[in-house]
Structure formats: C-alpha cells, structure tokens
Amino acid sequence: MFSIRTMQIGDYDSVAALMQETPGISLRDADSRESTARYLERNPGLSFVACIEQNIIGCIMSGHDGRRGYLQHLLVHPQQRKKGVAHALLESCLAALEQIGIHKSHIDVLKTNEAGAAFWQHQGWHKRTDIERYSFIRSADANA
Ligand SMILES: CC(C)(COP(=O)(O)OP(=O)(O)OC[C@H]1O[C@@H](n2cnc3c(N)ncnc32)[C@H](O)[C@@H]1OP(=O)(O)O)[C@@H](O)C(=O)NCCC(=O)NCCS
C-alpha cells in the first residue's frame, strides 16, 4: 500500500530520478534543483509524493497565481500504475488548492500523450478546444 505526503526539496533527487526513468518526460532547466526549491517555496503544501515505505513511486506538483491552479509533473513509476496512485495524488493536490480558495485548475498535456489524455478525461477533466497556448523563450537556451 502507498502513502501520500507533501513534497519537500529533499525529495528532489528521487523525483528527478523518477522523471528520468519515465519515457516521454524531459527534464528542462526549469526542473533544476534551484528552480524546484523556488517553486516549492512559492507554493507551500501544494506538491505531493506517493511513497511505498521510503521509496518515492509518484509525484505531482502544483502552484497557483491567486486565481487558478496549475498542475504539472504528474507521474507514477511504471510498475506502480493502475493502482489509483495518480488519482490519490491528484485528489491531494485539488484538496490543498481548494483549501486556499482555488477551485479551477489547468494542466498541459502533450498531444502525443494518449495515455495521459485518457487519464485526465477519466478523471472528469475537460479538454479545451477553445484555447491555443503561446510560449516565448527569453534566453539563448532553447531548453530553458
Ligand atoms: C498518467 C499516469 C500518471 C497515471 O498513473 P496511475 O497511477 O496509473 O493512474 P491511476 O491508477 O490513478 O488511474 C489510471 C487507471 O487505473 C485504474 N485503476 C485505479 N485503481 C485501480 C486498481 N486498484 N486496479 C485496477 N485499475 C485501477 C483507473 O480506473 C484508471 O483507469 P482509466 O485510465 O481507464 O480510467 C501514469 O500513467 C504515468 O505516470 N504516465 C507517464 C507520465 C504522464 O504521462 N503523466 C501525465 C502527464 S500530463
């Protein structure tokens, strides 16, 4: 059985390793230890890890801008999938956001991530067809 607790910066190495082991997930500069520490400081109590004993087998990160929640990096170790781990992580996140008055949240899902898309739809999330996301990189580094 797994348990869920809030993510601390001390979990960074385990979470980064989980990301590296997950096909289709790429680590960007914004996933550095320093950026992750800043993210967790700005959004205390809103990111979670799932553990079996001391081992981290899943994670989710979230933050907000005062109005809306933004979820990212939901992933579960391939050997621990289809056991409700992602659902439990998501519930922890949404409950924590709700407690601070955030009732609507967004997540970006790569168009190629069919399993991810199926998960969100089964969780009752609504796929937006009315919005296109635009991004801009103000850095020489395309992996910023
Ligand atoms: C998407 C992802 C996070 C789902 O993780 P998960 O822990 O397997 O998800 P859950 O177990 O909560 O739910 C997944 C399915 O298992 C089913 N399930 C849950 N508990 C179950 C159990 N005890 N026994 C059997 N099936 C179960 C759920 O009903 C769900 O089925 P559905 O998708 O047909 O509705 C995981 O596949 C993953 O890490 N993918 C790679 C990273 C990724 O794509 N992340 C999303 C980015 S947007």
CSV table of N, CA and C and ligand atoms in Angstrom, one decimal:
chain,number,residue,atom,x,y,z
A,1,MET,N,0.8,-1.2,0.0
A,1,MET,CA,0.0,0.0,0.0
A,1,MET,C,0.9,1.3,0.0
A,2,PHE,N,0.4,2.3,-0.7
A,2,PHE,CA,1.2,3.5,-0.8
A,2,PHE,C,0.7,4.6,0.2
A,3,SER,N,1.5,5.6,0.5
A,3,SER,CA,1.0,6.7,1.2
A,3,SER,C,1.4,8.0,0.5
A,4,ILE,N,0.7,9.1,0.8
A,4,ILE,CA,0.9,10.4,0.1
A,4,ILE,C,1.4,11.4,1.2
A,5,ARG,N,2.4,12.2,0.9
A,5,ARG,CA,2.8,13.2,1.8
A,5,ARG,C,3.2,14.4,0.9
A,6,THR,N,3.4,15.6,1.5
A,6,THR,CA,3.8,16.8,0.7
A,6,THR,C,5.2,16.6,0.3
A,7,MET,N,5.5,17.1,-0.9
A,7,MET,CA,6.9,17.1,-1.4
A,7,MET,C,7.8,18.2,-0.8
A,8,GLN,N,9.0,17.7,-0.4
A,8,GLN,CA,10.0,18.7,0.1
A,8,GLN,C,11.1,18.7,-0.8
A,9,ILE,N,12.0,19.8,-0.7
A,9,ILE,CA,13.1,19.9,-1.6
A,9,ILE,C,14.1,18.7,-1.4
A,10,GLY,N,14.0,18.1,-0.2
A,10,GLY,CA,14.9,16.9,0.0
A,10,GLY,C,14.5,15.7,-0.9
A,11,ASP,N,13.3,15.8,-1.5
A,11,ASP,CA,12.8,14.7,-2.4
A,11,ASP,C,13.3,14.9,-3.8
A,12,TYR,N,14.0,16.0,-4.0
A,12,TYR,CA,14.3,16.4,-5.4
A,12,TYR,C,15.1,15.3,-6.2
A,13,ASP,N,16.1,14.7,-5.6
A,13,ASP,CA,16.8,13.6,-6.3
A,13,ASP,C,16.0,12.5,-6.7
A,14,SER,N,15.1,12.0,-5.8
A,14,SER,CA,14.2,10.9,-6.1
A,14,SER,C,13.2,11.2,-7.2
A,15,VAL,N,12.7,12.4,-7.1
A,15,VAL,CA,11.7,12.8,-8.1
A,15,VAL,C,12.4,13.0,-9.5
A,16,ALA,N,13.6,13.6,-9.5
A,16,ALA,CA,14.3,13.8,-10.8
A,16,ALA,C,14.6,12.4,-11.4
A,17,ALA,N,15.0,11.4,-10.5
A,17,ALA,CA,15.3,10.1,-11.0
A,17,ALA,C,14.0,9.4,-11.6
A,18,LEU,N,12.9,9.6,-10.9
A,18,LEU,CA,11.6,9.1,-11.4
A,18,LEU,C,11.3,9.7,-12.8
A,19,MET,N,11.5,11.0,-12.9
A,19,MET,CA,11.3,11.7,-14.2
A,19,MET,C,12.2,11.1,-15.3
A,20,GLN,N,13.4,10.9,-14.9
A,20,GLN,CA,14.4,10.4,-15.9
A,20,GLN,C,14.1,9.0,-16.4
A,21,GLU,N,13.5,8.2,-15.5
A,21,GLU,CA,13.1,6.8,-15.8
A,21,GLU,C,11.8,6.7,-16.6
A,22,THR,N,11.1,7.8,-16.7
A,22,THR,CA,9.8,7.8,-17.3
A,22,THR,C,9.9,8.2,-18.8
A,23,PRO,N,9.6,7.3,-19.7
A,23,PRO,CA,9.7,7.6,-21.1
A,23,PRO,C,8.7,8.8,-21.5
A,24,GLY,N,9.2,9.7,-22.3
A,24,GLY,CA,8.3,10.8,-22.8
A,24,GLY,C,8.4,12.0,-21.9
A,25,ILE,N,9.1,11.9,-20.7
A,25,ILE,CA,9.2,13.1,-19.8
A,25,ILE,C,10.6,13.6,-20.0
A,26,SER,N,10.7,14.9,-20.3
A,26,SER,CA,12.1,15.5,-20.5
A,26,SER,C,12.3,16.5,-19.4
A,27,LEU,N,13.5,16.5,-18.8
A,27,LEU,CA,13.9,17.4,-17.8
A,27,LEU,C,14.4,18.7,-18.4
A,28,ARG,N,13.9,19.8,-18.0
A,28,ARG,CA,14.3,21.1,-18.6
A,28,ARG,C,15.1,21.9,-17.5
A,29,ASP,N,15.7,23.0,-18.0
A,29,ASP,CA,16.4,23.8,-17.0
A,29,ASP,C,15.5,24.2,-15.8
A,30,ALA,N,14.2,24.4,-16.2
A,30,ALA,CA,13.2,24.8,-15.1
A,30,ALA,C,13.0,23.7,-14.1
A,31,ASP,N,13.5,22.5,-14.4
A,31,ASP,CA,13.4,21.4,-13.4
A,31,ASP,C,14.6,21.3,-12.6
A,32,SER,N,15.5,22.3,-12.6
A,32,SER,CA,16.7,22.2,-11.8
A,32,SER,C,16.4,22.2,-10.3
A,33,ARG,N,17.3,21.8,-9.5
A,33,ARG,CA,17.1,21.8,-8.0
A,33,ARG,C,16.7,23.2,-7.5
A,34,GLU,N,17.4,24.2,-8.1
A,34,GLU,CA,17.2,25.6,-7.6
A,34,GLU,C,15.8,26.1,-8.0
A,35,SER,N,15.4,25.8,-9.2
A,35,SER,CA,14.1,26.2,-9.7
A,35,SER,C,13.0,25.5,-8.9
A,36,THR,N,13.2,24.2,-8.6
A,36,THR,CA,12.2,23.4,-7.9
A,36,THR,C,12.1,23.9,-6.5
A,37,ALA,N,13.2,24.3,-5.8
A,37,ALA,CA,13.2,24.9,-4.5
A,37,ALA,C,12.4,26.1,-4.5
A,38,ARG,N,12.6,27.0,-5.5
A,38,ARG,CA,11.9,28.2,-5.6
A,38,ARG,C,10.4,28.0,-5.7
A,39,TYR,N,10.0,27.0,-6.6
A,39,TYR,CA,8.6,26.6,-6.8
A,39,TYR,C,8.0,26.2,-5.5
A,40,LEU,N,8.7,25.3,-4.8
A,40,LEU,CA,8.1,24.7,-3.6
A,40,LEU,C,7.9,25.8,-2.5
A,41,GLU,N,8.9,26.8,-2.5
A,41,GLU,CA,8.8,27.9,-1.5
A,41,GLU,C,7.6,28.8,-1.8
A,42,ARG,N,7.4,29.0,-3.1
A,42,ARG,CA,6.3,29.9,-3.6
A,42,ARG,C,4.9,29.2,-3.4
A,43,ASN,N,4.9,27.9,-3.4
A,43,ASN,CA,3.6,27.2,-3.4
A,43,ASN,C,3.7,26.1,-2.3
A,44,PRO,N,3.8,26.5,-1.1
A,44,PRO,CA,4.0,25.5,0.0
A,44,PRO,C,2.8,24.6,0.2
A,45,GLY,N,3.0,23.3,0.4
A,45,GLY,CA,2.0,22.3,0.7
A,45,GLY,C,1.1,22.0,-0.5
A,46,LEU,N,1.6,22.3,-1.7
A,46,LEU,CA,0.7,22.1,-2.9
A,46,LEU,C,1.3,21.0,-3.9
A,47,SER,N,2.5,20.5,-3.5
A,47,SER,CA,3.1,19.4,-4.3
A,47,SER,C,3.2,18.2,-3.4
A,48,PHE,N,3.0,17.0,-4.0
A,48,PHE,CA,2.9,15.7,-3.2
A,48,PHE,C,3.8,14.6,-3.9
A,49,VAL,N,4.2,13.7,-3.0
A,49,VAL,CA,4.8,12.5,-3.5
A,49,VAL,C,4.0,11.3,-2.9
A,50,ALA,N,4.0,10.2,-3.7
A,50,ALA,CA,3.5,8.9,-3.2
A,50,ALA,C,4.7,8.0,-2.9
A,51,CYS,N,4.5,7.3,-1.8
A,51,CYS,CA,5.7,6.5,-1.3
A,51,CYS,C,5.2,5.1,-0.9
A,52,ILE,N,6.1,4.1,-1.2
A,52,ILE,CA,5.9,2.8,-0.6
A,52,ILE,C,7.1,2.7,0.3
A,53,GLU,N,6.8,2.6,1.6
A,53,GLU,CA,7.9,2.7,2.6
A,53,GLU,C,8.6,4.0,2.4
A,54,GLN,N,9.9,3.9,2.2
A,54,GLN,CA,10.7,5.2,2.0
A,54,GLN,C,10.8,5.6,0.5
A,55,ASN,N,10.4,4.7,-0.4
A,55,ASN,CA,10.6,4.9,-1.8
A,55,ASN,C,9.5,5.7,-2.5
A,56,ILE,N,10.0,6.7,-3.2
A,56,ILE,CA,9.0,7.6,-3.9
A,56,ILE,C,8.6,6.9,-5.2
A,57,ILE,N,7.3,6.7,-5.4
A,57,ILE,CA,6.9,6.0,-6.6
A,57,ILE,C,6.0,6.9,-7.5
A,58,GLY,N,5.7,8.1,-7.0
A,58,GLY,CA,4.9,9.0,-7.8
A,58,GLY,C,5.0,10.4,-7.3
A,59,CYS,N,4.6,11.4,-8.2
A,59,CYS,CA,4.6,12.8,-7.7
A,59,CYS,C,3.6,13.6,-8.5
A,60,ILE,N,3.3,14.7,-7.9
A,60,ILE,CA,2.5,15.8,-8.6
A,60,ILE,C,3.0,17.1,-8.1
A,61,MET,N,3.1,18.1,-8.9
A,61,MET,CA,3.4,19.4,-8.4
A,61,MET,C,2.3,20.4,-8.8
A,62,SER,N,2.0,21.3,-8.0
A,62,SER,CA,1.0,22.4,-8.4
A,62,SER,C,1.3,23.7,-7.7
A,63,GLY,N,0.9,24.7,-8.4
A,63,GLY,CA,1.0,26.1,-7.9
A,63,GLY,C,-0.2,26.9,-8.3
A,64,HIS,N,-0.3,28.1,-7.9
A,64,HIS,CA,-1.4,29.0,-8.3
A,64,HIS,C,-1.0,30.4,-8.5
A,65,ASP,N,-1.8,31.2,-9.2
A,65,ASP,CA,-1.5,32.6,-9.4
A,65,ASP,C,-2.4,33.5,-8.6
A,66,GLY,N,-3.1,32.9,-7.6
A,66,GLY,CA,-4.1,33.7,-6.9
A,66,GLY,C,-5.5,33.4,-7.3
A,67,ARG,N,-5.6,33.0,-8.6
A,67,ARG,CA,-7.0,32.7,-9.2
A,67,ARG,C,-7.2,31.3,-9.6
A,68,ARG,N,-6.1,30.8,-10.3
A,68,ARG,CA,-6.2,29.4,-10.9
A,68,ARG,C,-5.1,28.6,-10.5
A,69,GLY,N,-5.3,27.3,-10.4
A,69,GLY,CA,-4.3,26.3,-10.1
A,69,GLY,C,-3.6,25.8,-11.4
A,70,TYR,N,-2.4,25.5,-11.3
A,70,TYR,CA,-1.6,24.9,-12.4
A,70,TYR,C,-0.9,23.7,-12.0
A,71,LEU,N,-1.3,22.5,-12.6
A,71,LEU,CA,-0.7,21.3,-12.2
A,71,LEU,C,0.4,20.9,-13.2
A,72,GLN,N,1.4,20.2,-12.7
A,72,GLN,CA,2.4,19.7,-13.6
A,72,GLN,C,3.1,18.4,-13.0
A,73,HIS,N,3.9,17.8,-13.8
A,73,HIS,CA,4.7,16.6,-13.4
A,73,HIS,C,3.9,15.6,-12.6
A,74,LEU,N,2.8,15.2,-13.1
A,74,LEU,CA,2.1,14.0,-12.5
A,74,LEU,C,2.8,12.8,-13.1
A,75,LEU,N,3.4,12.0,-12.4
A,75,LEU,CA,3.9,10.7,-12.9
A,75,LEU,C,4.0,9.7,-11.8
A,76,VAL,N,3.8,8.5,-12.3
A,76,VAL,CA,3.8,7.3,-11.4
A,76,VAL,C,4.8,6.3,-12.0
A,77,HIS,N,5.6,5.6,-11.1
A,77,HIS,CA,6.5,4.6,-11.6
A,77,HIS,C,5.8,3.6,-12.4
A,78,PRO,N,6.4,3.2,-13.6
A,78,PRO,CA,5.6,2.2,-14.5
A,78,PRO,C,5.2,1.0,-13.7
A,79,GLN,N,5.9,0.5,-12.8
A,79,GLN,CA,5.5,-0.8,-12.1
A,79,GLN,C,4.4,-0.6,-11.0
A,80,GLN,N,4.0,0.7,-10.8
A,80,GLN,CA,3.0,1.0,-9.8
A,80,GLN,C,1.8,1.6,-10.3
A,81,ARG,N,1.6,1.5,-11.7
A,81,ARG,CA,0.5,2.2,-12.3
A,81,ARG,C,-0.8,1.3,-12.2
A,82,LYS,N,-1.9,1.9,-12.5
A,82,LYS,CA,-3.2,1.3,-12.4
A,82,LYS,C,-3.6,0.8,-11.0
A,83,LYS,N,-3.1,1.5,-10.0
A,83,LYS,CA,-3.5,1.1,-8.6
A,83,LYS,C,-4.1,2.3,-7.9
A,84,GLY,N,-4.4,3.4,-8.7
A,84,GLY,CA,-5.0,4.5,-8.1
A,84,GLY,C,-4.0,5.6,-7.5
A,85,VAL,N,-2.7,5.4,-7.8
A,85,VAL,CA,-1.7,6.3,-7.2
A,85,VAL,C,-1.9,7.7,-7.8
A,86,ALA,N,-2.0,7.8,-9.1
A,86,ALA,CA,-2.2,9.1,-9.7
A,86,ALA,C,-3.5,9.8,-9.2
A,87,HIS,N,-4.5,9.0,-9.1
A,87,HIS,CA,-5.8,9.6,-8.6
A,87,HIS,C,-5.7,10.1,-7.2
A,88,ALA,N,-5.0,9.4,-6.3
A,88,ALA,CA,-4.8,9.9,-4.9
A,88,ALA,C,-3.9,11.1,-4.9
A,89,LEU,N,-2.9,11.2,-5.8
A,89,LEU,CA,-2.0,12.4,-5.8
A,89,LEU,C,-2.8,13.6,-6.3
A,90,LEU,N,-3.6,13.3,-7.3
A,90,LEU,CA,-4.5,14.4,-7.8
A,90,LEU,C,-5.5,14.9,-6.8
A,91,GLU,N,-6.1,14.0,-6.1
A,91,GLU,CA,-7.0,14.4,-5.0
A,91,GLU,C,-6.4,15.3,-3.9
A,92,SER,N,-5.1,14.9,-3.6
A,92,SER,CA,-4.4,15.6,-2.5
A,92,SER,C,-4.2,17.1,-3.0
A,93,CYS,N,-3.8,17.1,-4.3
A,93,CYS,CA,-3.5,18.4,-4.9
A,93,CYS,C,-4.7,19.3,-4.9
A,94,LEU,N,-5.8,18.8,-5.4
A,94,LEU,CA,-7.0,19.6,-5.6
A,94,LEU,C,-7.6,20.0,-4.3
A,95,ALA,N,-7.5,19.1,-3.3
A,95,ALA,CA,-8.0,19.4,-1.9
A,95,ALA,C,-7.2,20.5,-1.3
A,96,ALA,N,-5.9,20.5,-1.5
A,96,ALA,CA,-5.0,21.6,-1.0
A,96,ALA,C,-5.3,22.9,-1.7
A,97,LEU,N,-5.5,22.8,-3.0
A,97,LEU,CA,-5.8,24.1,-3.7
A,97,LEU,C,-7.2,24.6,-3.2
A,98,GLU,N,-8.1,23.7,-3.1
A,98,GLU,CA,-9.5,24.1,-2.6
A,98,GLU,C,-9.4,24.8,-1.3
A,99,GLN,N,-8.6,24.3,-0.4
A,99,GLN,CA,-8.5,24.9,0.9
A,99,GLN,C,-8.0,26.3,0.9
A,100,ILE,N,-7.3,26.7,-0.1
A,100,ILE,CA,-6.9,28.1,-0.2
A,100,ILE,C,-7.7,28.9,-1.3
A,101,GLY,N,-8.8,28.3,-1.6
A,101,GLY,CA,-9.8,29.1,-2.4
A,101,GLY,C,-9.6,29.0,-3.9
A,102,ILE,N,-8.8,28.0,-4.4
A,102,ILE,CA,-8.6,27.8,-5.8
A,102,ILE,C,-9.5,26.6,-6.3
A,103,HIS,N,-10.5,27.0,-7.1
A,103,HIS,CA,-11.5,25.9,-7.4
A,103,HIS,C,-11.4,25.5,-8.9
A,104,LYS,N,-10.5,26.1,-9.7
A,104,LYS,CA,-10.4,25.7,-11.1
A,104,LYS,C,-8.9,25.6,-11.4
A,105,SER,N,-8.5,24.5,-12.0
A,105,SER,CA,-7.1,24.3,-12.3
A,105,SER,C,-6.9,23.8,-13.8
A,106,HIS,N,-5.7,24.0,-14.2
A,106,HIS,CA,-5.3,23.6,-15.6
A,106,HIS,C,-4.1,22.7,-15.6
A,107,ILE,N,-4.0,21.9,-16.7
A,107,ILE,CA,-2.8,21.1,-16.9
A,107,ILE,C,-2.5,21.1,-18.4
A,108,ASP,N,-1.3,21.1,-18.8
A,108,ASP,CA,-0.9,21.0,-20.2
A,108,ASP,C,-0.5,19.5,-20.4
A,109,VAL,N,-1.1,19.0,-21.5
A,109,VAL,CA,-0.8,17.6,-21.8
A,109,VAL,C,-0.3,17.5,-23.3
A,110,LEU,N,0.9,16.9,-23.5
A,110,LEU,CA,1.4,16.8,-24.9
A,110,LEU,C,0.4,16.1,-25.8
A,111,LYS,N,0.2,16.6,-27.0
A,111,LYS,CA,-0.8,16.0,-27.9
A,111,LYS,C,-0.5,14.5,-28.1
A,112,THR,N,0.8,14.2,-28.0
A,112,THR,CA,1.2,12.8,-28.3
A,112,THR,C,1.0,11.8,-27.1
A,113,ASN,N,0.6,12.4,-25.9
A,113,ASN,CA,0.5,11.6,-24.7
A,113,ASN,C,-1.0,11.1,-24.6
A,114,GLU,N,-1.2,10.0,-25.4
A,114,GLU,CA,-2.6,9.5,-25.4
A,114,GLU,C,-3.0,8.9,-24.1
A,115,ALA,N,-2.1,8.2,-23.4
A,115,ALA,CA,-2.4,7.6,-22.1
A,115,ALA,C,-2.7,8.7,-21.1
A,116,GLY,N,-1.9,9.8,-21.1
A,116,GLY,CA,-2.2,11.0,-20.3
A,116,GLY,C,-3.5,11.6,-20.5
A,117,ALA,N,-3.9,11.7,-21.8
A,117,ALA,CA,-5.2,12.3,-22.2
A,117,ALA,C,-6.3,11.4,-21.7
A,118,ALA,N,-6.2,10.1,-21.8
A,118,ALA,CA,-7.2,9.2,-21.3
A,118,ALA,C,-7.4,9.4,-19.8
A,119,PHE,N,-6.3,9.5,-19.1
A,119,PHE,CA,-6.3,9.6,-17.6
A,119,PHE,C,-7.1,10.8,-17.2
A,120,TRP,N,-6.7,12.0,-17.8
A,120,TRP,CA,-7.4,13.2,-17.4
A,120,TRP,C,-8.9,13.2,-17.8
A,121,GLN,N,-9.2,12.6,-18.9
A,121,GLN,CA,-10.6,12.6,-19.3
A,121,GLN,C,-11.4,11.7,-18.3
A,122,HIS,N,-10.8,10.5,-17.9
A,122,HIS,CA,-11.5,9.6,-17.0
A,122,HIS,C,-11.6,10.3,-15.6
A,123,GLN,N,-10.8,11.2,-15.3
A,123,GLN,CA,-10.9,11.9,-14.0
A,123,GLN,C,-11.9,13.1,-14.1
A,124,GLY,N,-12.5,13.2,-15.2
A,124,GLY,CA,-13.5,14.2,-15.4
A,124,GLY,C,-13.0,15.6,-15.8
A,125,TRP,N,-11.8,15.6,-16.3
A,125,TRP,CA,-11.2,16.9,-16.8
A,125,TRP,C,-11.7,17.2,-18.2
A,126,HIS,N,-11.9,18.4,-18.5
A,126,HIS,CA,-12.5,18.9,-19.7
A,126,HIS,C,-11.4,19.3,-20.7
A,127,LYS,N,-11.3,18.7,-21.8
A,127,LYS,CA,-10.3,19.1,-22.8
A,127,LYS,C,-10.7,20.4,-23.5
A,128,ARG,N,-9.9,21.4,-23.5
A,128,ARG,CA,-10.2,22.7,-24.1
A,128,ARG,C,-9.9,22.7,-25.6
A,129,THR,N,-10.8,23.1,-26.3
A,129,THR,CA,-10.6,23.2,-27.8
A,129,THR,C,-10.6,24.7,-28.2
A,130,ASP,N,-10.9,25.6,-27.2
A,130,ASP,CA,-11.1,27.0,-27.5
A,130,ASP,C,-9.8,27.8,-27.2
A,131,ILE,N,-8.7,27.1,-26.8
A,131,ILE,CA,-7.5,27.9,-26.4
A,131,ILE,C,-6.3,27.3,-27.1
A,132,GLU,N,-5.4,28.1,-27.5
A,132,GLU,CA,-4.1,27.7,-28.0
A,132,GLU,C,-3.1,28.3,-27.1
A,133,ARG,N,-2.1,27.6,-26.6
A,133,ARG,CA,-1.1,28.1,-25.8
A,133,ARG,C,0.0,28.7,-26.6
A,134,TYR,N,0.5,29.9,-26.3
A,134,TYR,CA,1.6,30.5,-26.9
A,134,TYR,C,2.7,30.6,-25.9
A,135,SER,N,4.0,30.3,-26.3
A,135,SER,CA,5.1,30.4,-25.4
A,135,SER,C,6.2,31.2,-26.1
A,136,PHE,N,7.0,31.8,-25.2
A,136,PHE,CA,8.2,32.6,-25.7
A,136,PHE,C,9.4,32.3,-24.8
A,137,ILE,N,10.5,32.1,-25.4
A,137,ILE,CA,11.7,31.8,-24.6
A,137,ILE,C,12.7,33.1,-24.7
A,138,ARG,N,12.9,33.7,-23.5
A,138,ARG,CA,13.8,34.9,-23.5
A,138,ARG,C,15.1,34.4,-22.9
A,139,SER,N,15.8,33.6,-23.7
A,139,SER,CA,17.1,33.0,-23.3
A,139,SER,C,17.7,32.4,-24.6
A,140,ALA,N,19.0,32.3,-24.6
A,140,ALA,CA,19.7,31.7,-25.7
A,140,ALA,C,19.5,30.2,-25.7
A,141,ASP,N,19.1,29.7,-24.5
A,141,ASP,CA,18.9,28.3,-24.3
A,141,ASP,C,17.5,27.8,-24.7
A,142,ALA,N,17.4,27.0,-25.7
A,142,ALA,CA,16.1,26.5,-26.1
A,142,ALA,C,15.5,25.6,-25.1
A,143,ASN,N,16.3,25.0,-24.2
A,143,ASN,CA,15.8,24.1,-23.2
A,143,ASN,C,15.4,24.8,-21.9
A,144,ALA,N,15.3,26.1,-22.0
A,144,ALA,CA,15.0,26.9,-20.7
A,144,ALA,C,13.8,26.5,-20.0
B,1,LIG,C1,-0.9,9.0,-16.4
B,1,LIG,C2,-0.3,8.3,-15.1
B,1,LIG,C3,0.2,9.4,-14.2
B,1,LIG,C4,-1.5,7.5,-14.5
B,1,LIG,O1,-1.0,7.0,-13.2
B,1,LIG,P1,-1.7,5.7,-12.5
B,1,LIG,O2,-1.2,5.7,-11.1
B,1,LIG,O3,-1.6,4.5,-13.3
B,1,LIG,O4,-3.2,6.2,-12.5
B,1,LIG,P2,-4.4,5.6,-11.7
B,1,LIG,O5,-4.1,4.2,-11.2
B,1,LIG,O6,-4.9,6.6,-10.6
B,1,LIG,O7,-5.5,5.6,-12.8
B,1,LIG,C5,-5.2,5.0,-14.0
B,1,LIG,C6,-6.2,3.9,-14.4
B,1,LIG,O8,-6.1,2.8,-13.5
B,1,LIG,C7,-7.3,2.5,-13.0
B,1,LIG,N1,-7.2,2.0,-11.6
B,1,LIG,C8,-7.1,2.7,-10.5
B,1,LIG,N2,-7.0,1.9,-9.4
B,1,LIG,C9,-7.0,0.6,-9.9
B,1,LIG,C10,-6.9,-0.6,-9.3
B,1,LIG,N3,-6.8,-0.7,-7.9
B,1,LIG,N4,-6.9,-1.7,-10.1
B,1,LIG,C11,-7.0,-1.6,-11.4
B,1,LIG,N5,-7.1,-0.4,-12.1
B,1,LIG,C12,-7.1,0.7,-11.3
B,1,LIG,C13,-8.1,3.7,-13.0
B,1,LIG,O9,-9.5,3.5,-13.1
B,1,LIG,C14,-7.6,4.3,-14.3
B,1,LIG,O10,-8.2,3.7,-15.4
B,1,LIG,P3,-8.7,4.6,-16.6
B,1,LIG,O11,-7.5,5.4,-17.1
B,1,LIG,O12,-9.2,3.6,-17.6
B,1,LIG,O13,-9.8,5.5,-16.0
B,1,LIG,C15,0.8,7.3,-15.4
B,1,LIG,O14,0.4,6.5,-16.5
B,1,LIG,C16,2.1,8.0,-15.8
B,1,LIG,O15,2.9,8.3,-15.0
B,1,LIG,N6,2.3,8.2,-17.1
B,1,LIG,C17,3.6,8.8,-17.6
B,1,LIG,C18,3.6,10.3,-17.2
B,1,LIG,C19,2.4,11.1,-17.8
B,1,LIG,O16,2.1,10.9,-18.9
B,1,LIG,N7,1.8,11.9,-16.9
B,1,LIG,C20,0.7,12.7,-17.3
B,1,LIG,C21,1.3,13.9,-17.9
B,1,LIG,S1,0.0,15.0,-18.3
